[in-house]
Amino acid sequence: MKIGLFIPCYIDQFYPAVGVASLELLEKLGCEVSFPLNQTCCGQPMANSGFEAMSKGCDKNFVKNFKGFDYIVAPSGSCVLHIKEHLHDEDDPKAADVIRSRVYELTEFLIDVLKIEKLNASFPFKVGLHTSCHGQRGLHLASMSELVAPAFSKPGALLNMVKGIELTRPKRVDECCGFGGTFCVFEEAVSVKMGKDRIDEHQDNDVQYITGVDTSCLMHLEGILRRQNSPIKTIHIAEILNSQL
Amino acid sequence: MSARESILASIMANQPVSQDLPQIDLRAVINYDNVLHQFKTVLESIGGKTMEINGWDAIQQMMQADTKEGKQMVNGIAELGAIDANLATQKAAELASVQRAYLKGGIAVAENGSIWVDEAAMVNRLLPFIAEHLVLVIEEKNIVATMHHAYQQVASFDSGFGMFLAGPSKTADIEQSLVIGAHGARSLLVCIIP
Amino acid sequence: MSSQAKFTHAEAAEQFIADEPRTDWHDDTLWFVREKRDKAANSLPEWEQLRQWASDIKYHVLSNMHQYLEAFEQKAIANGIQVHWAKDAKEHNDIVYKIIKDNQVQRIVKSKSMLTEECHLNEFLGEQGVEIVDTDLGERIVQFRKEAPSHIVLPAIHLKKQDVSETFHEHLGTEKGNHDPQYLTEAARGHLRDKFVASELAITGVNFAVAETGGFVVCTNEGNADMGAHAAKIHIACMGFEKLIPRAEHLGVFLRLLARSATGQPITTYSSHFSKPRAGQQMHIVIVDNGRSRQLGREEFRNSLKCIRCAACFNTCPVYRRSGGHSYHTAVAGPIGSILNPNLDMEANKDLPFASTLCGSCSNVCPVKINIHEQLYLWRQTITKEGLAPKAKSIAMWGMSEVLAHPAIYRLAGKMGRWVVKHLPFLTNNGLNPWFKQREMPQAPKESFRDWYLNNKQK
């Protein structure tokens, strides 16, 4: 099973530890992982801003890098969803189709493909789970509070395998944090207010960490937390699942 | 081209390829062990009151009490006596002082506490709205589980007007605070005969 | 048909949020409605099936609209209803005005109709010297204040009881400082009852029009549509053509969904089925297009015409709850408004599809399963293709796409002090950096993941 590790651009540049944790975790679980060296970005920032047409170059580059893998795994629900829904390549349409069907968000891959039932991880802290929208409502990583359907959570199931963790949920269990890609600057006021409100609910639970499957949401929450001089830290789920504290 | 023709032409040009109607399979729809209980519970939760009675006597006594207290009461139920022949054509100004109206309801719906009231049973279309208080009499055998079942039985729209009525008039337009008695009846009492 | 909105959603939202306690109150109040909706939905095991039926019925109608409209008209006329057709808002307003003039009536009441808001009927009639009294309590409140409704189901949800109290003190002479909703509602009841009793003409909206019966259904909790329609000698019902459904039995599906989605009630207090005028009454229906047939032709957006105006998408929208209805500068606000209004005027409403994080909650609560958040994404593409995106944004996007399409340039840029800090659009650093206003920037690490990988894994 050959796995291509897809590390989204802002993780590559700002949060390399998330990439390291993802890679180590997959290797620990017996996967053969490689990181195609010429990858950049999924193209979502342009597409979500209405410039889908400009993301063609990214698409081509993505296909070039990830063609031929059995699975493509990334520690980001949002970027994976974008690839799944929007990756096209006029020169190699078939390769793009195959990639779209083989790209997985990390927790989805662990639960659905590797069928993980236990983990050798420990993280003795009180952790609030932020449910990121694209992973949840787009990739169905967790049940959605709007629907009349049985409850489940793939990230939640994995976190519950971690020793010592005390997992909490905010009162509004799956409300958006307000990051929203370019929304976070073009609608700065609403974006920050949404983020503050998420943080308040985690604070009510006395959490030490806020975790989630999307570094973008966490980066936004972290920016607000640091401005508030809050002791609460953000941490990507891969880092917890790979933790041996 | 008239507006009608141009709208229809534009629609014709733009409507997609026809897709069939879905089959509404009533086996997929909720049922209740006890529709009477469900009906009463829901109606009371939305501000209505219910009373199980054995016959018309109980209603007649209520009417007599109204009369005794000098309340302007209107009867729209043939079983309870003659219906005022002028009622059907009375205008709003004449009906505005009605304090309580007694009308007969048709099909009642357990899932939402609503009752079908047909124009014929209203005597005057305005009456169930303009009366300060409303009493509806329904028969227990007419309670069905859901709206799907209700529409199977409310087959006739020939009379020109009818409604599903669920509880007293209400509003929450000021700060989402529920206030009973917006423009229509301030109370609804549903009397259920076996 | 294009114009410039006075302000953008983002600008108005920033003003709204400046009063944070009030924003919190607005957010909590609407979230409470969302929670009531969840409870109501969960009371029916078949909820998701119901949504699917409703969506499929609506699509069936959209795909047979021509036939159903003709059938509806024929039956309505046979029932004694006069049917009018209006291509746009102006024709709609002219038709209503002509009926008013021909019958020489002065006392007019109107219950809630988002279509008449869309057509700006009140303003138009006001210019002709005709005064309309809005009779829905929330609409009456905003009418007194010369404001627009901020929510299609809860028109005065942006106001607190203190605001209403002041307005009623000024217009209805209620006690100054008495904020009790019960007291204030009672005052409105008295005031509007006089208007109902005296009214000569009543205007209502239409929730559903039934092709099979030639009739239509109007839903209210207050009873104001009925008080008007049954008291007045003329009743005008205004509807967009997409209100049609095939048969009365389909009302079973829609009435089960509507109130549960809107307020969490099992059904509205009054679900009134009008099919014939009462003896001596005139009944009119005005069927309006106003861009709807154009939307019907847009494959990507036609499903927006399934909307039954329940406002569940408003109540669940984290952006709407924190920016208020007026920030959308249109008659229908919220997520559904953001996919309907660009069809009416793309230039004036080009900001609206961007007033969303694309979180997708709107699509999940929609009782007719409109893919609202996907249409928001698609409108963004359409607006950009039409050349309506701000120039600076286009240039920034182009620059970024060039860098990200070329790995070598991307890496070079990354090495040059984490290029992304400055150029990723959500971290854009030109002028006043909106990210930094209330958030710290991410801390740039010593090496990128790729560098680490090369150093540690590929030695």
PDB file of C-alpha atoms in Angstrom, chain B residues 63 72-78 81-104 119-131 134, chain C residues 230 278-279:
ATOM      1  CA  MET B  63     -73.358  27.979  26.597  1.00  0.00           C
ATOM      2  CA  GLN B  72     -72.065  37.387  23.685  1.00  0.00           C
ATOM      3  CA  MET B  73     -71.987  33.813  22.495  1.00  0.00           C
ATOM      4  CA  VAL B  74     -72.532  32.431  18.999  1.00  0.00           C
ATOM      5  CA  ASN B  75     -73.574  28.899  18.195  1.00  0.00           C
ATOM      6  CA  GLY B  76     -72.521  27.347  14.910  1.00  0.00           C
ATOM      7  CA  ILE B  77     -73.393  23.755  15.751  1.00  0.00           C
ATOM      8  CA  ALA B  78     -76.678  22.418  14.445  1.00  0.00           C
ATOM      9  CA  GLY B  81     -79.858  24.392  18.370  1.00  0.00           C
ATOM     10  CA  ALA B  82     -80.779  26.754  15.594  1.00  0.00           C
ATOM     11  CA  ILE B  83     -78.003  28.755  13.947  1.00  0.00           C
ATOM     12  CA  ASP B  84     -78.690  32.450  13.547  1.00  0.00           C
ATOM     13  CA  ALA B  85     -79.621  32.935   9.883  1.00  0.00           C
ATOM     14  CA  ASN B  86     -77.964  36.367   9.776  1.00  0.00           C
ATOM     15  CA  LEU B  87     -74.654  35.071  10.980  1.00  0.00           C
ATOM     16  CA  ALA B  88     -73.422  33.971   7.566  1.00  0.00           C
ATOM     17  CA  THR B  89     -73.571  37.458   6.085  1.00  0.00           C
ATOM     18  CA  GLN B  90     -72.566  39.546   9.077  1.00  0.00           C
ATOM     19  CA  LYS B  91     -69.662  41.938   8.616  1.00  0.00           C
ATOM     20  CA  ALA B  92     -66.597  42.393  10.755  1.00  0.00           C
ATOM     21  CA  ALA B  93     -68.070  45.306  12.676  1.00  0.00           C
ATOM     22  CA  GLU B  94     -71.023  43.159  13.716  1.00  0.00           C
ATOM     23  CA  LEU B  95     -68.919  40.183  14.672  1.00  0.00           C
ATOM     24  CA  ALA B  96     -66.272  42.145  16.532  1.00  0.00           C
ATOM     25  CA  SER B  97     -68.136  41.846  19.822  1.00  0.00           C
ATOM     26  CA  VAL B  98     -68.501  38.046  19.763  1.00  0.00           C
ATOM     27  CA  GLN B  99     -66.943  36.710  22.923  1.00  0.00           C
ATOM     28  CA  ARG B 100     -67.213  33.014  22.333  1.00  0.00           C
ATOM     29  CA  ALA B 101     -68.032  30.950  19.258  1.00  0.00           C
ATOM     30  CA  TYR B 102     -68.950  27.254  19.309  1.00  0.00           C
ATOM     31  CA  LEU B 103     -68.106  25.455  16.083  1.00  0.00           C
ATOM     32  CA  LYS B 104     -67.718  21.933  14.849  1.00  0.00           C
ATOM     33  CA  GLU B 119     -66.219  26.876   5.694  1.00  0.00           C
ATOM     34  CA  ALA B 120     -69.627  25.228   6.161  1.00  0.00           C
ATOM     35  CA  ALA B 121     -68.794  24.607   9.795  1.00  0.00           C
ATOM     36  CA  MET B 122     -67.578  28.175  10.337  1.00  0.00           C
ATOM     37  CA  VAL B 123     -70.946  29.624   9.265  1.00  0.00           C
ATOM     38  CA  ASN B 124     -69.057  32.851   8.584  1.00  0.00           C
ATOM     39  CA  ARG B 125     -65.411  32.753   7.440  1.00  0.00           C
ATOM     40  CA  LEU B 126     -64.450  35.450   9.864  1.00  0.00           C
ATOM     41  CA  LEU B 127     -66.029  33.905  12.934  1.00  0.00           C
ATOM     42  CA  PRO B 128     -63.267  31.547  14.117  1.00  0.00           C
ATOM     43  CA  PHE B 129     -60.762  34.392  13.908  1.00  0.00           C
ATOM     44  CA  ILE B 130     -62.683  37.356  15.231  1.00  0.00           C
ATOM     45  CA  ALA B 131     -64.327  35.632  18.207  1.00  0.00           C
ATOM     46  CA  LEU B 134     -63.274  29.603  20.412  1.00  0.00           C
TER      47      LEU B 134
ATOM     48  CA  HIS C 230     -62.276  37.606   5.482  1.00  0.00           C
ATOM     49  CA  ARG C 278     -66.876  34.315  -0.375  1.00  0.00           C
ATOM     50  CA  ALA C 279     -70.230  35.594  -1.652  1.00  0.00           C
TER      51      ALA C 279
END
